[in-house]
């Protein structure tokens, strides 16, 4: 019995020990699981914190990118002016308000003339800096209620709301042109630029933003055609003009156009010696559908479509041939003058091509005068300086045409190889009735004499103008008083004698 009790106690002890061991094992495992969970919780907490920091950083970067994106959408990155999205929204608001309260307002397109040349020669950094300065000047010319934005490239667009009448936009447009005409100093370069402006008016020219923008753009295009540096209101007949221009542009690309060209000549006379000393060659186009077209209408098209270079070469070649034909016939001229464009002077092959023409025809270089308009030359002097010097070394004479309206600096006249100054016809026209024009003419004559330049008065139409110019000391003249431009075969001996008598 006692042995049984001992055995029972032993068994119970073993069971208790086993239970304690099992409990201890469970406790150890629980402790390990708890430690592992704490470790996992700590790692998870760190991951959550790291994730939160990363999220916060990404959220900040997103906000910054959104600000940059919104700024680029709402504002132009170069000028800081409102962007197209803002402009389109304000245009619609202005239309709604103007329709409700029966206001007029104007939409303007302004484009910098020949801006591509600045980018090509001086680089895009200079071009961008110039755009920024242009934006500042234009912004200073408008009211707080007006809107300005850089629309694309070198093109700015404006909304001028609450106008008493649409024509009031002309005053603002002129302020823009005056502001742009002042010189810019960009990266130590003094730049002279001009701009052209097109204007449409609500509701006369349209009642939708799309229509107003389209017609303002068409007006801008017409301003470019008319010679740049002007503003142009929309006119209904511009549709017909656009169609005409399209046809002329297409026709100019055909080599058959040379058969329709004709060179007219206008004499220049020495009124002291009473004789013709030179002829100016003037290109005209006998179009089969549109009749006689003056060079002012089609040469700018040729400049824009690249045809001005071959047309210019054709003109020079035939003018030289005609000069030599006159010499051979006994009509002794000192020189013959041919107008050249900026595109020709900018062409690096122009001087070489001209020397080929002189060699081919046997023309003496000193007998050829190249006329360059002051208004064209003024903003581009530095760009064509090398070409002008090369032409001078070749022996060709250089004349500044339309002188007196572009304010070409005296220092340029002294440093560039100029041989002739031709007084602009607008000054000659008013010389007898406008004291200011007369004074400017006197100053030009004195300037030419001091620089030993040959002076020519263009556009002389009556005897009164002729006598006033002679009294001022200008004796070489050209104009309808003496002769209209004529074809070469029309200069017969009796005609030449009659022209000389008018001197």
Coordinates of C-alpha atoms in Angstrom, one line a residue:
X1 CA 0.0 0.0 0.0
X2 CA 2.8 2.3 0.9
X3 CA 4.6 1.3 -2.3
X4 CA 1.5 2.2 -4.2
X5 CA 1.3 5.6 -2.6
X6 CA 4.9 6.3 -3.5
X7 CA 4.3 5.3 -7.1
X8 CA 1.3 7.5 -7.3
X9 CA 3.2 10.4 -5.8
X10 CA 6.0 9.8 -8.3
X11 CA 3.7 9.7 -11.2
X12 CA 1.9 12.8 -10.0
X13 CA 5.3 14.5 -9.6
X14 CA 6.2 13.6 -13.1
X15 CA 2.9 14.9 -14.5
X16 CA 3.4 18.1 -12.5
X17 CA 7.0 18.5 -13.8
X18 CA 5.8 17.8 -17.4
X19 CA 3.0 20.3 -17.0
X20 CA 5.4 22.9 -15.5
X21 CA 7.9 22.2 -18.4
X22 CA 5.1 22.5 -20.9
X23 CA 4.0 25.7 -19.3
X24 CA 7.5 27.0 -19.2
X25 CA 8.0 26.2 -22.9
X26 CA 4.7 27.9 -23.7
X27 CA 5.8 31.0 -21.7
X28 CA 9.2 31.1 -23.5
X29 CA 7.5 30.8 -26.8
X30 CA 5.0 33.5 -25.9
X31 CA 7.9 35.6 -24.8
X32 CA 9.7 35.0 -28.0
X33 CA 6.5 35.8 -30.0
X34 CA 6.0 38.9 -28.0
X35 CA 9.6 40.0 -28.6
X36 CA 9.3 39.2 -32.3
X37 CA 6.0 41.2 -32.5
X38 CA 7.6 44.1 -30.7
X39 CA 10.5 44.0 -33.2
X40 CA 8.1 43.8 -36.1
X41 CA 6.0 46.6 -34.7
X42 CA 9.1 48.7 -34.3
X43 CA 10.2 47.9 -37.9
X44 CA 6.7 48.6 -39.1
X45 CA 6.6 51.8 -37.2
X46 CA 9.9 52.9 -38.8
X47 CA 8.6 51.9 -42.2
X48 CA 5.5 53.9 -41.6
X49 CA 7.5 56.9 -40.5
X50 CA 9.8 56.6 -43.5
X51 CA 6.8 56.2 -45.7
X52 CA 5.2 59.3 -44.2
X53 CA 8.4 61.3 -44.7
X54 CA 8.6 60.1 -48.3
X55 CA 5.0 60.9 -48.9
X56 CA 5.4 64.4 -47.4
X57 CA 8.5 65.0 -49.6
X58 CA 6.6 63.7 -52.7
X59 CA 3.6 65.8 -51.8
X60 CA 5.9 68.9 -51.4
X61 CA 7.6 68.2 -54.7
X62 CA 4.2 67.7 -56.4
X63 CA 3.0 71.0 -55.0
X64 CA 6.2 72.7 -56.3
X65 CA 5.8 71.1 -59.7
X66 CA 2.1 72.1 -59.8
X67 CA 3.1 75.7 -59.0
X68 CA 5.6 75.6 -61.8
X69 CA 3.1 74.0 -64.2
X70 CA 0.3 76.5 -63.2
X71 CA 2.8 79.4 -63.6
X72 CA 3.9 78.2 -67.1
X73 CA 0.2 77.7 -68.1
X74 CA -0.9 81.0 -66.6
X75 CA 2.2 83.1 -67.3
X76 CA 4.8 83.3 -70.1
X77 CA 8.1 81.9 -68.9
X78 CA 10.2 84.5 -70.7
X79 CA 8.3 87.8 -70.1
X80 CA 6.3 86.9 -67.0
X81 CA 3.2 88.2 -68.8
X82 CA -0.2 86.3 -68.7
X83 CA -0.2 83.3 -71.0
X84 CA -2.7 82.2 -73.6
X85 CA -5.1 80.4 -71.3
X86 CA -5.5 83.6 -69.2
X87 CA -5.9 85.7 -72.3
X88 CA -8.6 83.4 -73.8
X89 CA -10.5 83.5 -70.5
X90 CA -10.3 87.3 -70.2
X91 CA -11.3 87.7 -73.9
X92 CA -14.5 85.7 -73.3
X93 CA -15.2 87.7 -70.1
X94 CA -14.7 91.0 -72.0
X95 CA -17.0 89.8 -74.8
X96 CA -19.7 88.9 -72.2
X97 CA -19.4 92.2 -70.4
X98 CA -19.2 94.3 -73.5
X99 CA -22.3 92.5 -74.9
X100 CA -24.2 93.1 -71.7
X101 CA -23.3 96.8 -71.3
X102 CA -22.9 97.6 -75.1
X103 CA -19.2 98.6 -74.9
X104 CA -16.7 98.5 -77.7
X105 CA -13.3 96.9 -77.2
X106 CA -10.3 96.2 -79.4
X107 CA -8.1 93.2 -79.9
X108 CA -4.5 93.9 -81.1
X109 CA -1.8 91.7 -82.5
X110 CA 1.8 93.2 -82.3
X111 CA 4.6 91.5 -84.1
X112 CA 8.3 92.5 -84.0
X113 CA 9.6 93.1 -87.5
X114 CA 12.5 90.9 -88.6
X115 CA 12.9 89.3 -85.2
X116 CA 14.3 86.1 -86.7
X117 CA 17.4 88.0 -87.7
X118 CA 18.2 88.9 -84.1
X119 CA 17.8 85.2 -83.0
X120 CA 19.9 84.0 -85.9
X121 CA 22.8 86.5 -85.5
X122 CA 22.9 87.2 -81.8
X123 CA 21.4 84.0 -80.4
X124 CA 18.3 83.0 -78.6
X125 CA 19.5 84.4 -75.2
X126 CA 19.6 87.9 -76.7
X127 CA 16.3 87.3 -78.4
X128 CA 14.6 86.2 -75.2
X129 CA 16.1 89.2 -73.2
X130 CA 14.8 91.5 -75.9
X131 CA 11.3 90.0 -75.7
X132 CA 11.4 90.5 -71.9
X133 CA 12.3 94.2 -72.3
X134 CA 9.7 94.7 -75.1
X135 CA 7.1 93.2 -72.7
X136 CA 8.1 95.7 -70.0
X137 CA 7.8 98.7 -72.4
X138 CA 4.4 97.6 -73.8
X139 CA 3.0 97.0 -70.3
X140 CA 3.9 100.6 -69.4
X141 CA 1.7 101.8 -72.3
X142 CA -1.6 100.3 -71.2
X143 CA -4.2 100.8 -68.5
X144 CA -4.8 98.5 -65.5
X145 CA -8.0 97.2 -67.2
X146 CA -6.2 96.2 -70.3
X147 CA -4.7 92.8 -70.9
X148 CA -1.4 92.0 -72.5
X149 CA 0.1 88.6 -73.2
X150 CA 2.9 87.0 -75.2
X151 CA 0.9 84.9 -77.6
X152 CA 3.6 83.1 -79.5
X153 CA 7.2 83.7 -80.6
X154 CA 7.7 87.4 -81.0
X155 CA 3.9 88.1 -81.1
X156 CA 2.1 90.0 -78.4
X157 CA -1.7 90.3 -78.1
X158 CA -3.9 92.8 -76.3
X159 CA -7.4 93.4 -75.1
X160 CA -8.4 97.1 -74.7
X161 CA -11.9 97.1 -73.1
X162 CA -14.4 99.8 -72.5
X163 CA -13.5 102.1 -75.4
X164 CA -15.8 105.0 -76.3
X165 CA -15.2 104.0 -80.0
X166 CA -13.0 101.5 -81.7
X167 CA -10.8 104.2 -83.3
X168 CA -9.4 105.1 -79.9
X169 CA -7.2 102.0 -80.2
X170 CA -5.1 103.9 -82.7
X171 CA -3.7 106.1 -79.9
X172 CA -2.6 103.1 -78.0
X173 CA -1.1 101.5 -81.1
X174 CA 0.9 104.6 -81.8
X175 CA 2.2 104.6 -78.2
X176 CA 3.3 101.0 -78.7
X177 CA 5.2 101.9 -82.0
X178 CA 6.8 104.9 -80.3
X179 CA 7.9 102.9 -77.3
X180 CA 9.4 100.1 -79.5
X181 CA 11.2 102.5 -81.7
X182 CA 13.5 103.6 -78.9
X183 CA 16.9 101.7 -78.9
X184 CA 17.3 98.7 -76.7
X185 CA 20.6 97.7 -75.0
X186 CA 20.7 94.0 -74.7
X187 CA 23.9 92.2 -73.7
X188 CA 25.9 95.3 -74.6
X189 CA 24.3 95.3 -78.1
X190 CA 22.4 98.4 -79.1
X191 CA 19.3 97.2 -81.0
X192 CA 16.9 99.2 -83.1
X193 CA 13.6 97.4 -83.9
X194 CA 10.2 98.2 -85.3
X195 CA 6.9 96.5 -84.9
X196 CA 3.7 96.0 -86.9
X197 CA 0.2 96.0 -85.4
X198 CA -3.2 94.6 -86.5
X199 CA -6.4 95.7 -84.8
X200 CA -10.0 94.3 -84.8
X201 CA -12.9 95.9 -83.0
X202 CA -15.9 94.4 -81.2
X203 CA -18.7 94.2 -82.3
X204 CA -18.0 95.8 -85.7
X205 CA -15.5 93.1 -86.8
X206 CA -17.0 90.1 -85.0
X207 CA -18.7 89.0 -81.7
X208 CA -16.6 85.9 -81.0
X209 CA -13.1 85.6 -79.7
X210 CA -12.0 83.4 -82.6
X211 CA -13.3 85.9 -85.2
X212 CA -11.7 88.9 -83.5
X213 CA -8.4 87.2 -83.2
X214 CA -8.5 86.0 -86.8
X215 CA -9.3 89.5 -88.1
X216 CA -6.7 91.2 -85.9
X217 CA -4.1 88.7 -87.3
X218 CA -5.2 89.5 -90.9
X219 CA -4.8 93.2 -90.2
X220 CA -1.3 92.5 -88.8
X221 CA -0.4 90.7 -92.0
X222 CA -1.7 93.6 -94.0
X223 CA 0.5 96.0 -91.9
X224 CA 3.5 93.9 -92.8
X225 CA 2.6 94.1 -96.5
X226 CA 2.3 97.9 -96.3
X227 CA 5.9 98.2 -95.1
X228 CA 6.0 97.5 -91.4
X229 CA 6.3 99.9 -88.5
X230 CA 2.6 100.8 -88.8
X231 CA -0.8 99.8 -87.3
X232 CA -3.7 98.6 -89.4
X233 CA -7.4 98.3 -88.6
X234 CA -9.3 95.4 -90.1
X235 CA -11.1 96.1 -93.4
X236 CA -13.6 93.9 -95.2
X237 CA -11.7 94.1 -98.5
X238 CA -8.7 92.4 -96.8
X239 CA -10.2 89.1 -97.9
X240 CA -9.8 90.0 -101.5
X241 CA -6.3 91.4 -100.8
X242 CA -5.4 88.1 -99.2
X243 CA -6.6 86.1 -102.2
X244 CA -4.7 88.4 -104.5
X245 CA -1.5 88.1 -102.4
X246 CA -1.9 84.3 -102.5
X247 CA -2.0 84.3 -106.3
X248 CA 0.9 86.7 -106.6
X249 CA 3.0 84.6 -104.2
X250 CA 2.3 81.4 -106.1
X251 CA 3.1 83.1 -109.5
X252 CA 6.4 84.5 -108.2
X253 CA 7.7 81.0 -107.6
X254 CA 7.4 80.3 -111.4
X255 CA 10.4 81.1 -113.5
X256 CA 8.1 82.2 -116.2
X257 CA 7.5 85.4 -114.2
X258 CA 10.7 86.9 -115.7
X259 CA 8.9 87.2 -119.0
X260 CA 6.3 89.4 -117.3
X261 CA 8.9 91.7 -115.5
X262 CA 9.9 95.0 -117.1
X263 CA 12.6 97.4 -115.9
X264 CA 11.6 101.1 -116.1
X265 CA 14.2 103.9 -115.8
X266 CA 13.9 107.3 -114.2
X267 CA 16.6 109.9 -115.0
X268 CA 18.7 111.8 -112.4
X269 CA 19.7 115.3 -113.7
X270 CA 22.5 117.7 -112.8
X271 CA 20.4 120.9 -112.9
X272 CA 23.5 123.1 -113.0
X273 CA 24.9 121.4 -116.1
X274 CA 21.4 120.7 -117.5
X275 CA 22.2 117.1 -118.4
X276 CA 21.2 113.5 -117.4
X277 CA 23.9 111.9 -115.4
X278 CA 22.3 108.7 -114.2
X279 CA 19.3 106.4 -114.3
X280 CA 17.5 104.6 -111.5
X281 CA 16.3 101.1 -112.5
X282 CA 12.7 100.3 -111.2
X283 CA 11.2 96.9 -111.5
X284 CA 7.6 96.5 -112.4
X285 CA 5.4 93.5 -113.1
X286 CA 3.0 93.2 -116.0
X287 CA 0.8 90.5 -114.5
X288 CA -1.5 88.7 -117.0
X289 CA -4.6 89.0 -114.6
X290 CA -3.9 92.0 -112.4
X291 CA -2.2 94.3 -114.9
X292 CA 0.8 96.6 -114.0
X293 CA 2.0 96.0 -110.4
X294 CA 4.3 98.3 -108.6
X295 CA 7.4 96.9 -106.8
X296 CA 6.1 98.0 -103.4
X297 CA 3.4 95.4 -103.7
X298 CA 5.3 92.3 -104.8
X299 CA 8.9 92.7 -103.7
X300 CA 8.1 92.1 -100.0
X301 CA 6.4 88.9 -101.1
X302 CA 9.6 87.9 -102.9
X303 CA 11.6 88.7 -99.7
X304 CA 9.4 86.5 -97.6
X305 CA 9.3 83.5 -100.0
X306 CA 13.0 83.6 -100.8
X307 CA 12.6 84.7 -104.4
X308 CA 14.2 88.1 -103.9
X309 CA 17.7 86.7 -104.4
X310 CA 17.2 85.3 -108.0
X311 CA 15.0 88.3 -108.9
X312 CA 17.6 90.7 -107.5
X313 CA 20.3 89.0 -109.6
X314 CA 18.1 89.2 -112.7
X315 CA 17.5 92.9 -112.1
X316 CA 21.2 93.7 -111.6
X317 CA 22.2 91.7 -114.7
X318 CA 19.7 93.4 -117.0
X319 CA 20.3 96.9 -115.6
X320 CA 24.1 96.5 -116.2
X321 CA 23.4 95.3 -119.8
X322 CA 21.1 98.3 -120.5
X323 CA 23.7 100.7 -119.1
X324 CA 26.3 99.3 -121.5
X325 CA 23.9 99.4 -124.4
X326 CA 23.3 103.1 -123.8
X327 CA 27.0 103.7 -123.7
X328 CA 27.4 101.9 -126.9
X329 CA 24.7 104.0 -128.5
X330 CA 26.4 107.2 -127.5
X331 CA 24.1 108.0 -124.5
X332 CA 26.9 108.7 -121.9
X333 CA 25.7 108.2 -118.3
X334 CA 28.0 108.4 -115.3
X335 CA 26.2 105.7 -113.4
X336 CA 23.1 103.5 -113.1
X337 CA 21.3 102.9 -109.8
X338 CA 19.6 99.7 -108.6
X339 CA 17.8 99.2 -105.4
X340 CA 18.9 96.2 -103.2
X341 CA 17.0 94.6 -100.3
X342 CA 18.2 93.7 -96.9
X343 CA 17.8 90.0 -97.8
X344 CA 20.4 90.5 -100.6
X345 CA 22.9 92.2 -98.3
X346 CA 22.5 89.5 -95.7
X347 CA 23.2 86.8 -98.2
X348 CA 26.9 85.7 -97.8
X349 CA 27.1 85.0 -101.5
X350 CA 25.8 88.4 -102.7
X351 CA 29.2 90.1 -103.2
X352 CA 30.5 87.1 -105.1
X353 CA 27.4 86.9 -107.3
X354 CA 27.6 90.6 -108.1
X355 CA 31.3 90.4 -109.0
X356 CA 30.3 87.6 -111.4
X357 CA 27.6 89.8 -113.0
X358 CA 30.2 92.6 -113.4
X359 CA 32.7 90.3 -115.0
X360 CA 30.0 88.7 -117.3
X361 CA 28.7 92.0 -118.6
X362 CA 32.0 93.9 -118.6
X363 CA 30.5 96.6 -116.4
X364 CA 32.9 98.9 -114.5
X365 CA 32.1 98.6 -110.8
X366 CA 32.3 102.3 -110.2
X367 CA 29.5 102.9 -112.7
X368 CA 27.0 100.8 -110.6
X369 CA 25.2 102.4 -107.6
X370 CA 23.4 100.2 -105.1
X371 CA 20.6 102.1 -103.4
X372 CA 19.7 101.0 -99.8
X373 CA 16.7 102.4 -98.0
X374 CA 17.7 104.2 -94.7
X375 CA 14.7 102.7 -92.9
X376 CA 15.8 99.2 -93.9
X377 CA 19.4 99.7 -93.2
X378 CA 19.2 101.5 -89.8
X379 CA 18.2 98.5 -87.6
X380 CA 20.6 96.2 -89.4
X381 CA 23.8 98.2 -89.8
X382 CA 26.0 96.0 -87.7
X383 CA 24.7 92.9 -89.5
X384 CA 25.6 94.1 -93.0
X385 CA 28.7 96.2 -92.2
X386 CA 31.0 93.5 -93.6
X387 CA 29.0 93.3 -96.8
X388 CA 29.0 97.0 -97.3
X389 CA 32.8 97.2 -96.9
X390 CA 33.3 94.3 -99.3
X391 CA 31.1 96.1 -101.9
X392 CA 33.1 99.3 -101.4
X393 CA 36.3 97.4 -102.0
X394 CA 34.8 95.9 -105.1
X395 CA 34.4 99.4 -106.4
X396 CA 30.6 99.6 -106.3
X397 CA 29.1 102.9 -105.2
X398 CA 26.6 103.0 -102.3
X399 CA 23.7 105.3 -101.9
X400 CA 21.4 105.8 -98.8
X401 CA 17.8 106.1 -100.2
X402 CA 14.9 107.8 -98.4
X403 CA 17.4 109.7 -96.2
X404 CA 16.0 112.0 -93.6
X405 CA 13.2 110.0 -92.0
X406 CA 15.2 107.2 -90.3
X407 CA 17.6 109.2 -88.1
X408 CA 20.7 107.4 -89.3
X409 CA 23.4 108.5 -86.8
X410 CA 26.2 110.7 -88.0
X411 CA 28.8 108.3 -86.7
X412 CA 27.5 105.6 -89.1
X413 CA 27.7 107.9 -92.1
X414 CA 31.3 108.7 -91.2
X415 CA 32.3 105.1 -90.7
X416 CA 30.4 103.3 -93.5
X417 CA 31.4 103.5 -97.1
X418 CA 28.6 105.7 -98.3
X419 CA 28.9 107.7 -101.6
X420 CA 25.4 109.2 -102.1
X421 CA 22.6 110.5 -100.0
X422 CA 19.1 110.7 -101.6
X423 CA 16.7 113.1 -99.7
X424 CA 13.4 111.4 -99.0
X425 CA 10.6 112.5 -101.3
X426 CA 8.3 113.3 -98.4
X427 CA 10.7 116.1 -97.3
X428 CA 11.0 117.3 -100.9
X429 CA 7.2 117.3 -101.3
X430 CA 6.7 119.6 -98.3
X431 CA 9.8 121.7 -98.7
X432 CA 7.9 124.8 -100.0
X433 CA 5.0 124.6 -97.4
X434 CA 6.5 123.0 -94.3
X435 CA 9.2 125.0 -92.4
X436 CA 10.3 121.8 -90.5
X437 CA 10.8 119.9 -93.8
X438 CA 12.8 122.8 -95.2
X439 CA 15.0 122.9 -92.2
X440 CA 15.7 119.2 -92.3
X441 CA 16.5 119.4 -96.0
X442 CA 19.0 122.2 -95.2
X443 CA 20.6 120.1 -92.5
X444 CA 20.9 117.1 -94.8
X445 CA 22.5 119.3 -97.6
X446 CA 25.0 120.8 -95.1
X447 CA 25.8 117.3 -93.7
X448 CA 26.4 115.9 -97.2
X449 CA 28.7 118.8 -98.1
X450 CA 30.7 118.4 -94.9
X451 CA 31.1 114.6 -95.5
X452 CA 31.8 115.2 -99.2
X453 CA 28.9 113.0 -100.2
X454 CA 26.9 113.4 -103.4
X455 CA 23.4 114.6 -102.7
X456 CA 20.3 113.8 -104.7
X457 CA 16.8 115.2 -104.2
X458 CA 14.1 112.6 -105.0
X459 CA 10.5 113.3 -105.9
X460 CA 10.9 116.8 -107.4
X461 CA 7.5 117.5 -109.0
X462 CA 7.4 121.3 -109.6
X463 CA 9.6 124.2 -110.5
X464 CA 9.2 125.8 -107.0
X465 CA 10.7 122.7 -105.3
X466 CA 13.5 122.7 -107.8
X467 CA 14.4 126.4 -107.2
X468 CA 14.3 126.1 -103.4
X469 CA 16.6 123.0 -103.6
X470 CA 19.0 124.9 -105.8
X471 CA 19.1 127.8 -103.4
X472 CA 19.9 125.4 -100.6
X473 CA 22.8 124.0 -102.6
X474 CA 21.3 120.8 -104.0
X475 CA 21.6 120.5 -107.8
X476 CA 21.2 116.8 -108.6
X477 CA 17.5 115.9 -108.8
X478 CA 15.1 113.2 -109.8
X479 CA 11.3 113.3 -110.2
X480 CA 8.2 113.7 -112.3
X481 CA 9.1 117.4 -113.1
X482 CA 11.8 116.0 -115.4
X483 CA 10.5 112.5 -116.4
X484 CA 8.3 109.7 -115.2
X485 CA 9.9 106.2 -115.2
X486 CA 10.0 104.9 -118.8
X487 CA 11.0 101.7 -120.6
X488 CA 14.5 101.9 -122.1
X489 CA 13.4 102.1 -125.7
X490 CA 11.3 105.2 -124.9
X491 CA 14.4 107.3 -124.3
X492 CA 14.7 108.5 -127.8
X493 CA 16.9 111.5 -128.7
X494 CA 14.0 114.0 -128.7
X495 CA 12.8 112.7 -125.3
X496 CA 16.3 112.9 -123.8
X497 CA 16.6 116.5 -125.1
X498 CA 13.2 117.5 -123.7
X499 CA 14.1 116.0 -120.3
X500 CA 17.4 117.9 -120.2
X501 CA 15.6 121.2 -121.0
X502 CA 13.5 120.8 -117.9
X503 CA 16.7 120.9 -115.8

